[in-house]
PDB file of C-alpha atoms in Angstrom:
ATOM      1  CA  ASP A1344     -91.295 156.198 282.018  1.00  0.00           C
ATOM      2  CA  THR A1345     -91.975 153.519 285.376  1.00  0.00           C
ATOM      3  CA  GLU A1346     -90.491 150.405 284.098  1.00  0.00           C
ATOM      4  CA  VAL A1347     -88.128 148.874 286.387  1.00  0.00           C
ATOM      5  CA  THR A1348     -86.366 145.820 284.648  1.00  0.00           C
ATOM      6  CA  GLN A1349     -85.039 142.407 286.235  1.00  0.00           C
ATOM      7  CA  THR A1350     -82.898 139.758 284.690  1.00  0.00           C
ATOM      8  CA  PRO A1351     -83.372 136.409 283.961  1.00  0.00           C
ATOM      9  CA  LYS A1352     -86.845 135.761 284.373  1.00  0.00           C
ATOM     10  CA  HIS A1353     -86.320 132.448 285.502  1.00  0.00           C
ATOM     11  CA  LEU A1354     -83.390 130.582 287.022  1.00  0.00           C
ATOM     12  CA  VAL A1355     -82.721 126.536 288.130  1.00  0.00           C
ATOM     13  CA  MET A1356     -79.727 126.572 290.415  1.00  0.00           C
ATOM     14  CA  GLY A1357     -78.045 123.838 292.356  1.00  0.00           C
ATOM     15  CA  MET A1358     -77.300 124.036 295.604  1.00  0.00           C
ATOM     16  CA  THR A1359     -73.292 124.395 295.164  1.00  0.00           C
ATOM     17  CA  ASN A1360     -73.839 127.099 291.904  1.00  0.00           C
ATOM     18  CA  LYS A1361     -73.098 130.707 292.137  1.00  0.00           C
ATOM     19  CA  LYS A1362     -75.630 133.081 290.378  1.00  0.00           C
ATOM     20  CA  SER A1363     -76.239 136.743 290.211  1.00  0.00           C
ATOM     21  CA  LEU A1364     -79.693 138.593 289.636  1.00  0.00           C
ATOM     22  CA  LYS A1365     -80.105 142.097 288.435  1.00  0.00           C
ATOM     23  CA  CYS A1366     -82.164 144.762 288.288  1.00  0.00           C
ATOM     24  CA  GLU A1367     -82.110 148.069 285.902  1.00  0.00           C
ATOM     25  CA  GLN A1368     -84.177 151.534 286.609  1.00  0.00           C
ATOM     26  CA  HIS A1369     -83.793 154.514 284.792  1.00  0.00           C
ATOM     27  CA  MET A1370     -86.404 156.359 286.790  1.00  0.00           C
ATOM     28  CA  GLY A1371     -83.787 158.700 288.711  1.00  0.00           C
ATOM     29  CA  HIS A1372     -84.837 156.829 292.212  1.00  0.00           C
ATOM     30  CA  ARG A1373     -82.220 156.681 294.865  1.00  0.00           C
ATOM     31  CA  ALA A1374     -83.829 154.085 296.686  1.00  0.00           C
ATOM     32  CA  MET A1375     -83.726 150.293 295.675  1.00  0.00           C
ATOM     33  CA  TYR A1376     -85.234 147.067 297.217  1.00  0.00           C
ATOM     34  CA  TRP A1377     -85.175 143.484 297.470  1.00  0.00           C
ATOM     35  CA  TYR A1378     -87.813 141.225 297.916  1.00  0.00           C
ATOM     36  CA  LYS A1379     -88.487 137.833 298.385  1.00  0.00           C
ATOM     37  CA  GLN A1380     -91.908 136.712 297.813  1.00  0.00           C
ATOM     38  CA  LYS A1381     -93.679 133.002 298.483  1.00  0.00           C
ATOM     39  CA  ALA A1382     -96.738 131.797 296.855  1.00  0.00           C
ATOM     40  CA  LYS A1383    -100.039 133.907 297.641  1.00  0.00           C
ATOM     41  CA  LYS A1384     -97.557 135.641 300.736  1.00  0.00           C
ATOM     42  CA  PRO A1385     -96.729 139.808 300.906  1.00  0.00           C
ATOM     43  CA  PRO A1386     -93.480 140.626 299.633  1.00  0.00           C
ATOM     44  CA  GLU A1387     -91.241 140.071 302.463  1.00  0.00           C
ATOM     45  CA  LEU A1388     -88.733 142.864 302.362  1.00  0.00           C
ATOM     46  CA  MET A1389     -84.600 141.761 302.234  1.00  0.00           C
ATOM     47  CA  PHE A1390     -82.463 144.412 301.393  1.00  0.00           C
ATOM     48  CA  VAL A1391     -82.540 148.376 300.666  1.00  0.00           C
ATOM     49  CA  TYR A1392     -80.004 150.518 299.158  1.00  0.00           C
ATOM     50  CA  SER A1393     -80.417 154.587 299.178  1.00  0.00           C
ATOM     51  CA  TYR A1394     -78.140 156.528 297.416  1.00  0.00           C
ATOM     52  CA  GLU A1395     -76.125 153.530 296.535  1.00  0.00           C
ATOM     53  CA  LYS A1396     -75.525 152.638 299.858  1.00  0.00           C
ATOM     54  CA  LEU A1397     -76.907 149.524 302.232  1.00  0.00           C
ATOM     55  CA  SER A1398     -78.946 151.374 304.252  1.00  0.00           C
ATOM     56  CA  ILE A1399     -80.882 148.116 305.797  1.00  0.00           C
ATOM     57  CA  ASN A1400     -79.970 144.138 305.781  1.00  0.00           C
ATOM     58  CA  GLU A1401     -83.344 142.407 307.309  1.00  0.00           C
ATOM     59  CA  SER A1402     -81.183 139.585 308.959  1.00  0.00           C
ATOM     60  CA  VAL A1403     -80.770 138.425 305.074  1.00  0.00           C
ATOM     61  CA  PRO A1404     -78.481 135.203 305.365  1.00  0.00           C
ATOM     62  CA  SER A1405     -75.261 135.625 303.833  1.00  0.00           C
ATOM     63  CA  ARG A1406     -75.715 133.138 301.331  1.00  0.00           C
ATOM     64  CA  PHE A1407     -77.514 136.268 300.135  1.00  0.00           C
ATOM     65  CA  SER A1408     -74.924 139.224 298.629  1.00  0.00           C
ATOM     66  CA  PRO A1409     -76.159 141.828 297.599  1.00  0.00           C
ATOM     67  CA  GLU A1410     -74.410 144.936 295.050  1.00  0.00           C
ATOM     68  CA  CYS A1411     -75.278 148.689 294.503  1.00  0.00           C
ATOM     69  CA  PRO A1412     -73.010 149.288 291.477  1.00  0.00           C
ATOM     70  CA  ASN A1413     -74.567 152.514 290.006  1.00  0.00           C
ATOM     71  CA  SER A1414     -77.516 154.404 291.050  1.00  0.00           C
ATOM     72  CA  SER A1415     -79.269 152.330 288.517  1.00  0.00           C
ATOM     73  CA  LEU A1416     -78.337 148.857 288.920  1.00  0.00           C
ATOM     74  CA  LEU A1417     -78.768 146.507 291.633  1.00  0.00           C
ATOM     75  CA  ASN A1418     -77.514 143.404 291.857  1.00  0.00           C
ATOM     76  CA  LEU A1419     -77.877 140.066 294.177  1.00  0.00           C
ATOM     77  CA  HIS A1420     -75.246 137.441 293.979  1.00  0.00           C
ATOM     78  CA  LEU A1421     -76.422 133.474 295.300  1.00  0.00           C
ATOM     79  CA  HIS A1422     -74.189 131.182 296.589  1.00  0.00           C
ATOM     80  CA  ALA A1423     -74.910 128.227 298.501  1.00  0.00           C
ATOM     81  CA  LEU A1424     -78.610 128.492 298.360  1.00  0.00           C
ATOM     82  CA  GLN A1425     -80.557 126.156 299.857  1.00  0.00           C
ATOM     83  CA  PRO A1426     -84.561 124.775 298.527  1.00  0.00           C
ATOM     84  CA  GLU A1427     -86.050 127.127 301.033  1.00  0.00           C
ATOM     85  CA  ASP A1428     -84.640 129.765 298.859  1.00  0.00           C
ATOM     86  CA  SER A1429     -86.914 129.200 295.772  1.00  0.00           C
ATOM     87  CA  ALA A1430     -89.140 131.978 295.320  1.00  0.00           C
ATOM     88  CA  LEU A1431     -90.145 135.416 293.607  1.00  0.00           C
ATOM     89  CA  TYR A1432     -87.614 137.778 294.318  1.00  0.00           C
ATOM     90  CA  LEU A1433     -88.778 141.526 293.420  1.00  0.00           C
ATOM     91  CA  CYS A1434     -86.523 144.713 293.211  1.00  0.00           C
ATOM     92  CA  ALA A1435     -87.821 147.636 293.250  1.00  0.00           C
ATOM     93  CA  SER A1436     -87.106 151.400 293.123  1.00  0.00           C
ATOM     94  CA  SER A1437     -88.423 154.498 294.497  1.00  0.00           C
ATOM     95  CA  GLN A1438     -87.913 158.374 295.630  1.00  0.00           C
ATOM     96  CA  VAL A1439     -85.865 158.545 298.975  1.00  0.00           C
ATOM     97  CA  ARG A1440     -88.170 161.148 300.669  1.00  0.00           C
ATOM     98  CA  GLY A1441     -90.019 159.956 303.601  1.00  0.00           C
ATOM     99  CA  GLY A1442     -92.596 162.117 304.933  1.00  0.00           C
ATOM    100  CA  ALA A1443     -95.206 159.730 303.428  1.00  0.00           C
ATOM    101  CA  THR A1444     -96.185 161.230 300.054  1.00  0.00           C
ATOM    102  CA  SER A1445     -96.984 159.589 296.794  1.00  0.00           C
ATOM    103  CA  THR A1446     -93.120 160.217 296.052  1.00  0.00           C
ATOM    104  CA  ASP A1447     -92.467 156.864 297.997  1.00  0.00           C
ATOM    105  CA  THR A1448     -94.290 154.848 295.776  1.00  0.00           C
ATOM    106  CA  GLN A1449     -92.248 151.888 295.040  1.00  0.00           C
ATOM    107  CA  TYR A1450     -91.861 150.731 291.400  1.00  0.00           C
ATOM    108  CA  PHE A1451     -91.547 147.103 290.774  1.00  0.00           C
ATOM    109  CA  GLY A1452     -90.544 144.412 288.414  1.00  0.00           C
ATOM    110  CA  PRO A1453     -91.489 141.435 286.805  1.00  0.00           C
ATOM    111  CA  GLY A1454     -89.718 139.180 289.186  1.00  0.00           C
ATOM    112  CA  THR A1455     -87.247 136.335 289.254  1.00  0.00           C
ATOM    113  CA  ARG A1456     -88.487 133.399 289.880  1.00  0.00           C
ATOM    114  CA  LEU A1457     -85.905 131.095 291.587  1.00  0.00           C
ATOM    115  CA  THR A1458     -85.785 127.265 291.891  1.00  0.00           C
ATOM    116  CA  VAL A1459     -83.136 125.904 294.435  1.00  0.00           C
ATOM    117  CA  LEU A1460     -82.494 122.076 293.558  1.00  0.00           C
TER     118      LEU A1460
ATOM    119  CA  ALA B  90     -95.173 150.592 314.512  1.00  0.00           C
ATOM    120  CA  GLN B  91     -97.311 150.619 311.203  1.00  0.00           C
ATOM    121  CA  LYS B  92     -99.830 148.033 310.151  1.00  0.00           C
ATOM    122  CA  ILE B  93    -101.526 146.731 307.794  1.00  0.00           C
ATOM    123  CA  THR B  94    -104.578 144.294 307.676  1.00  0.00           C
ATOM    124  CA  GLN B  95    -106.656 142.733 304.688  1.00  0.00           C
ATOM    125  CA  THR B  96    -109.053 140.353 305.861  1.00  0.00           C
ATOM    126  CA  GLN B  97    -110.899 138.815 303.249  1.00  0.00           C
ATOM    127  CA  PRO B  98    -108.157 136.030 301.876  1.00  0.00           C
ATOM    128  CA  GLY B  99    -110.503 135.345 298.719  1.00  0.00           C
ATOM    129  CA  MET B 100    -113.016 137.502 297.263  1.00  0.00           C
ATOM    130  CA  PHE B 101    -114.924 136.577 294.007  1.00  0.00           C
ATOM    131  CA  VAL B 102    -116.762 138.448 291.629  1.00  0.00           C
ATOM    132  CA  GLN B 103    -119.454 138.206 288.659  1.00  0.00           C
ATOM    133  CA  GLU B 104    -117.628 140.214 285.443  1.00  0.00           C
ATOM    134  CA  LYS B 105    -118.898 143.787 284.760  1.00  0.00           C
ATOM    135  CA  GLU B 106    -119.749 144.281 288.727  1.00  0.00           C
ATOM    136  CA  ALA B 107    -118.031 146.553 291.376  1.00  0.00           C
ATOM    137  CA  VAL B 108    -116.083 144.855 293.827  1.00  0.00           C
ATOM    138  CA  THR B 109    -114.249 146.135 297.607  1.00  0.00           C
ATOM    139  CA  LEU B 110    -110.981 144.722 298.406  1.00  0.00           C
ATOM    140  CA  ASP B 111    -110.875 146.368 302.423  1.00  0.00           C
ATOM    141  CA  CYS B 112    -107.843 147.432 303.853  1.00  0.00           C
ATOM    142  CA  THR B 113    -107.134 148.712 307.828  1.00  0.00           C
ATOM    143  CA  TYR B 114    -104.215 150.447 309.030  1.00  0.00           C
ATOM    144  CA  ASP B 115    -102.466 151.347 312.478  1.00  0.00           C
ATOM    145  CA  THR B 116     -99.887 154.500 312.825  1.00  0.00           C
ATOM    146  CA  SER B 117     -99.470 156.886 315.269  1.00  0.00           C
ATOM    147  CA  ASP B 118     -98.324 159.127 312.795  1.00  0.00           C
ATOM    148  CA  GLN B 119    -100.365 162.198 311.072  1.00  0.00           C
ATOM    149  CA  SER B 120     -98.660 161.900 307.785  1.00  0.00           C
ATOM    150  CA  TYR B 121     -99.056 158.560 306.167  1.00  0.00           C
ATOM    151  CA  GLY B 122    -100.016 157.423 302.040  1.00  0.00           C
ATOM    152  CA  LEU B 123    -101.621 154.445 301.577  1.00  0.00           C
ATOM    153  CA  PHE B 124    -100.724 152.360 297.970  1.00  0.00           C
ATOM    154  CA  TRP B 125    -102.375 149.575 296.427  1.00  0.00           C
ATOM    155  CA  TYR B 126    -101.371 147.294 294.134  1.00  0.00           C
ATOM    156  CA  LYS B 127    -101.898 144.042 292.048  1.00  0.00           C
ATOM    157  CA  GLN B 128     -99.807 141.247 291.446  1.00  0.00           C
ATOM    158  CA  PRO B 129    -101.443 138.990 288.696  1.00  0.00           C
ATOM    159  CA  SER B 130    -100.088 134.949 288.138  1.00  0.00           C
ATOM    160  CA  SER B 131     -97.098 136.978 286.374  1.00  0.00           C
ATOM    161  CA  GLY B 132     -95.668 137.568 289.059  1.00  0.00           C
ATOM    162  CA  GLU B 133     -94.851 141.698 288.601  1.00  0.00           C
ATOM    163  CA  MET B 134     -96.154 143.559 291.233  1.00  0.00           C
ATOM    164  CA  ILE B 135     -98.433 146.902 289.490  1.00  0.00           C
ATOM    165  CA  PHE B 136     -98.541 149.921 291.572  1.00  0.00           C
ATOM    166  CA  LEU B 137    -102.451 150.804 290.804  1.00  0.00           C
ATOM    167  CA  ILE B 138    -103.163 153.901 293.352  1.00  0.00           C
ATOM    168  CA  TYR B 139    -102.017 156.107 295.678  1.00  0.00           C
ATOM    169  CA  GLN B 140    -103.967 158.475 298.830  1.00  0.00           C
ATOM    170  CA  GLY B 141    -102.377 160.234 301.133  1.00  0.00           C
ATOM    171  CA  SER B 142    -103.618 160.898 304.829  1.00  0.00           C
ATOM    172  CA  TYR B 143    -104.144 164.592 304.055  1.00  0.00           C
ATOM    173  CA  ASP B 144    -105.512 164.212 300.669  1.00  0.00           C
ATOM    174  CA  GLU B 145    -109.211 165.956 301.134  1.00  0.00           C
ATOM    175  CA  GLN B 146    -110.366 163.686 298.115  1.00  0.00           C
ATOM    176  CA  ASN B 147    -111.285 160.304 297.624  1.00  0.00           C
ATOM    177  CA  ALA B 148    -108.229 159.084 294.765  1.00  0.00           C
ATOM    178  CA  THR B 149    -109.209 157.718 292.005  1.00  0.00           C
ATOM    179  CA  GLU B 150    -107.672 156.066 288.783  1.00  0.00           C
ATOM    180  CA  GLY B 151    -109.930 154.600 285.898  1.00  0.00           C
ATOM    181  CA  ARG B 152    -111.741 152.084 287.324  1.00  0.00           C
ATOM    182  CA  TYR B 153    -109.956 152.620 290.090  1.00  0.00           C
ATOM    183  CA  SER B 154    -111.224 154.190 293.322  1.00  0.00           C
ATOM    184  CA  LEU B 155    -109.806 154.280 296.873  1.00  0.00           C
ATOM    185  CA  ASN B 156    -112.729 154.517 299.782  1.00  0.00           C
ATOM    186  CA  PHE B 157    -110.724 156.448 301.950  1.00  0.00           C
ATOM    187  CA  GLN B 158    -112.064 156.817 305.885  1.00  0.00           C
ATOM    188  CA  LYS B 159    -109.621 158.517 308.349  1.00  0.00           C
ATOM    189  CA  ALA B 160    -111.570 158.122 311.397  1.00  0.00           C
ATOM    190  CA  ARG B 161    -112.669 154.457 310.743  1.00  0.00           C
ATOM    191  CA  LYS B 162    -108.667 153.881 309.664  1.00  0.00           C
ATOM    192  CA  SER B 163    -109.279 151.898 306.168  1.00  0.00           C
ATOM    193  CA  ALA B 164    -108.615 152.521 302.601  1.00  0.00           C
ATOM    194  CA  ASN B 165    -110.819 150.165 300.796  1.00  0.00           C
ATOM    195  CA  LEU B 166    -109.906 149.200 296.919  1.00  0.00           C
ATOM    196  CA  VAL B 167    -113.067 150.250 294.316  1.00  0.00           C
ATOM    197  CA  ILE B 168    -112.991 148.049 291.214  1.00  0.00           C
ATOM    198  CA  SER B 169    -115.648 149.121 289.484  1.00  0.00           C
ATOM    199  CA  ALA B 170    -117.114 146.892 285.908  1.00  0.00           C
ATOM    200  CA  SER B 171    -114.585 144.046 286.880  1.00  0.00           C
ATOM    201  CA  GLN B 172    -113.087 142.691 283.778  1.00  0.00           C
ATOM    202  CA  LEU B 173    -111.676 138.570 283.966  1.00  0.00           C
ATOM    203  CA  GLY B 174    -108.383 140.025 283.560  1.00  0.00           C
ATOM    204  CA  ASP B 175    -108.654 141.791 287.169  1.00  0.00           C
ATOM    205  CA  SER B 176    -108.418 138.803 288.331  1.00  0.00           C
ATOM    206  CA  ALA B 177    -105.348 138.810 291.052  1.00  0.00           C
ATOM    207  CA  MET B 178    -103.848 139.292 294.389  1.00  0.00           C
ATOM    208  CA  TYR B 179    -104.015 142.867 295.975  1.00  0.00           C
ATOM    209  CA  PHE B 180    -101.913 144.643 298.064  1.00  0.00           C
ATOM    210  CA  CYS B 181    -102.311 147.135 300.466  1.00  0.00           C
ATOM    211  CA  ALA B 182     -99.287 149.137 301.873  1.00  0.00           C
ATOM    212  CA  MET B 183     -98.503 152.204 304.251  1.00  0.00           C
ATOM    213  CA  SER B 184     -95.519 154.214 304.639  1.00  0.00           C
ATOM    214  CA  SER B 185     -95.635 156.931 307.429  1.00  0.00           C
ATOM    215  CA  GLY B 186     -94.211 159.170 309.247  1.00  0.00           C
ATOM    216  CA  GLY B 187     -90.512 159.697 307.998  1.00  0.00           C
ATOM    217  CA  SER B 188     -90.072 156.229 306.389  1.00  0.00           C
ATOM    218  CA  TYR B 189     -90.286 155.682 302.883  1.00  0.00           C
ATOM    219  CA  ILE B 190     -90.357 151.990 303.056  1.00  0.00           C
ATOM    220  CA  PRO B 191     -93.924 150.257 303.524  1.00  0.00           C
ATOM    221  CA  THR B 192     -95.164 148.024 305.052  1.00  0.00           C
ATOM    222  CA  PHE B 193     -97.109 145.351 303.478  1.00  0.00           C
ATOM    223  CA  GLY B 194    -100.474 143.530 304.116  1.00  0.00           C
ATOM    224  CA  ARG B 195    -101.214 140.047 303.784  1.00  0.00           C
ATOM    225  CA  GLY B 196    -102.944 140.749 300.464  1.00  0.00           C
ATOM    226  CA  THR B 197    -106.574 139.365 299.057  1.00  0.00           C
ATOM    227  CA  SER B 198    -106.926 136.983 296.051  1.00  0.00           C
ATOM    228  CA  LEU B 199    -109.547 138.246 293.774  1.00  0.00           C
ATOM    229  CA  ILE B 200    -111.022 136.161 290.910  1.00  0.00           C
ATOM    230  CA  VAL B 201    -113.331 137.519 288.358  1.00  0.00           C
ATOM    231  CA  HIS B 202    -116.095 134.796 287.203  1.00  0.00           C
ATOM    232  CA  PRO B 203    -117.641 134.981 283.334  1.00  0.00           C
TER     233      PRO B 203
END
């Protein structure tokens, strides 16, 4: 099973709202990722969790707050977002092996399309 | 530092024909992995195929094959017998050295005409 699930599929929020994006995988992967993607552009890495600990934060504004409650779940808490934060948010998971092997393969969820009004 | 280059912003192909999507890479590491993903308009990034730097054979997965030319640092994706459902963005990515986190290219938009 190579499934990563994300909820919700679509989200519309105002600039004063607080919302959360959720991601779940049951592949036993110990690395989980959040990406932001604008139309026709490659995904931009936001955060990486390795063994449930935040290992990479790509200078993301504090209005985005990640959380990894356990090895299967990843959340992204949103607060006071700006219209330019409207994008597709993708969650992914992979093994934590390195060495450039096929175990580095990332598996992505279907994404959450976020619109900030 | 590693770099992935996809020089074709858009490609068109007739249904049932083969198409090659270009990807070149740059890394100083001897050990690296190359990946191709498909992203339809629905948004999900779908893993297609993997090639390791030490793999002697070109990777194949059904209608997808990877034309790996190590000396030229290229890893082109070949899609045989194109179908309308192949219309999508295609991203090439690479992980190298001790990092398991890939770098993505800018992507190529493929449109399959009936």
